[in-house]
Amino acid sequence: MTARTAAAVSALTAVAVAVVGLASPAHAADPVLRDLAAAKGKYYGTAIPAGRLTGTHGSVAAAQFDSLTAENEMKWGSVEPTRGSFNWTGADQIMNFAAANGQKVRGHTLVWHSQMPNWLANGSFGNDELRTIMTDHVTTQTARYKGRIDQWDVVNEAFNEDGTLRASKFYTQLGESYIADAFRAARAADPAAKLYINDYNTDATGAKSNGLYSLVQRLKAQGVPIDGVGFQTHLIIGQVPSTFQANLQRFADLGLDVAITELDIRMTLPTTDAKLAQQKADFKAVTNVCLAVARCKGVTVWGFSDAVSWVPDVFPGQGAATPYNEGYQPKPAYYGIAEALGWSGDSGGENPGPTGTCAVTYAVQSQWSSGFTAGVTVRNTGSAPINSWTLKWSWPAGQSVTSAWNATVTQSGTQATAVNASHNAAIPAGGSATFGFNGTWNGSNTAPSAFTLNGTACTTA
Ligand code: G3I
């Protein structure tokens, strides 16, 4: 056993201890994805926010994955919020965590139309000045982490769905040459990093990936230092494209590396066993695509736990897009990845946690002109204890939570999310937890009709 494997095993043990008491905790024999992938000559990575490097999230990230991508902390808006003034705090934290855990880092991302700092997005610059701003930024960031980045997403999401180049600030002012210039600046500052162009909805053959294919052909013909193409692979269950492998292979045949860079596979909530089984097949199929293409370097999931995923914020009513549930229990998808990577162990039934084992009572306790107070009781009707919980619901009439007690309640659009307080995190079988909040209403104050606990539908009383 290597020192790194020993560290991973000990981290896994810590995780197993952390989730003890859940219906189906990580099993002693659960596979280690990073080791399985390494045995196949690939890496298996995850995106992670700097704020999640500790606790169970950090332990699982270290134990299971051998590549990290900063979910937001290396984006231009994060590192240079004010022109010429850099904040590397979050990016450095992720770099240091990766180094401590023997993980590669995918740098994400240098030039992107989104998450630009306001001074750049809203500023007016002449073409020469904008080009200099861009290449200076690329140079500064790649130089800072010189020799420590495995792959850089130099240019992100440059394409429209029809395969034409997106009218970003850079393209509109500088034309296609901004892409070549960004790659040249990155190569000059960090010759060791593999330089990627990265995009979404390019997994299948079709107009968008054809546009990308033509561009990289042109870049190669011009001698631009591009090494790879990243396929984000944000999918919906049951929709892994049939042309995925052939598409990756045609890019590889241009003499480029390829990588699956932001894999998640979402579903309409709540989860069901059938949807989770489909998701398992899909994660397995995507992993197999990378295994089948020699120049596919590895797979990165865009978050590994349903507790931390961008999906529900952007696609209301959808989620559960990652391999672990909100309670950090492996889902069938996790075992699908492991099986693709050659694992043939016992998944212990693949029950991802309390399924149909919760009942919620919601009551408006008082109501006045525009406000109200409500109480919520969450009952564990299963046979196994729950040791942490996240309750979600959707407001039917535009209500909004203003303050809460005995839980932390946040709201995004009509979606409300309550996370346990430390004192009521554990709910024994047959037990319950209560919390309350004040909210605002207007027109009607209809009660929510459906709740999910750790991603699973509850009955309502
Ligand atoms: O940090 C602020 C916080 O201070 C503020 O209170 C809060 C209010 O909304 O916003 C916070 O910033 C959010 C940030 O994530 C950090 O949580 C932004 O609003 C939110 O827009 C941002 O979303 C990120 C998104 O990129 C931005 O486009 C997601 O976390 C991140 O997962 C997502 O990642 C992208 C890849 O970079 C590119 N490919 C698609 C992928 C998914 O959208």
Coordinates of N, CA and C in Angstrom, one line a residue, residues 367-371 441-442:
Q367 N -50.7 34.3 11.2 CA -50.6 35.0 9.9 C -51.1 36.4 10.1
W368 N -50.5 37.4 9.5 CA -51.0 38.8 9.5 C -50.9 39.4 8.1
S369 N -51.0 40.7 8.0 CA -51.3 41.3 6.6 C -50.3 40.7 5.6
S370 N -49.0 40.8 5.8 CA -48.1 40.3 4.8 C -47.1 39.3 5.3
G371 N -47.3 38.9 6.6 CA -46.3 38.0 7.1 C -47.0 36.7 7.8
W441 N -46.0 36.7 2.6 CA -47.0 36.2 1.6 C -47.7 37.3 1.0
N442 N -48.4 37.0 -0.1 CA -49.1 38.1 -0.8 C -50.1 37.4 -1.7

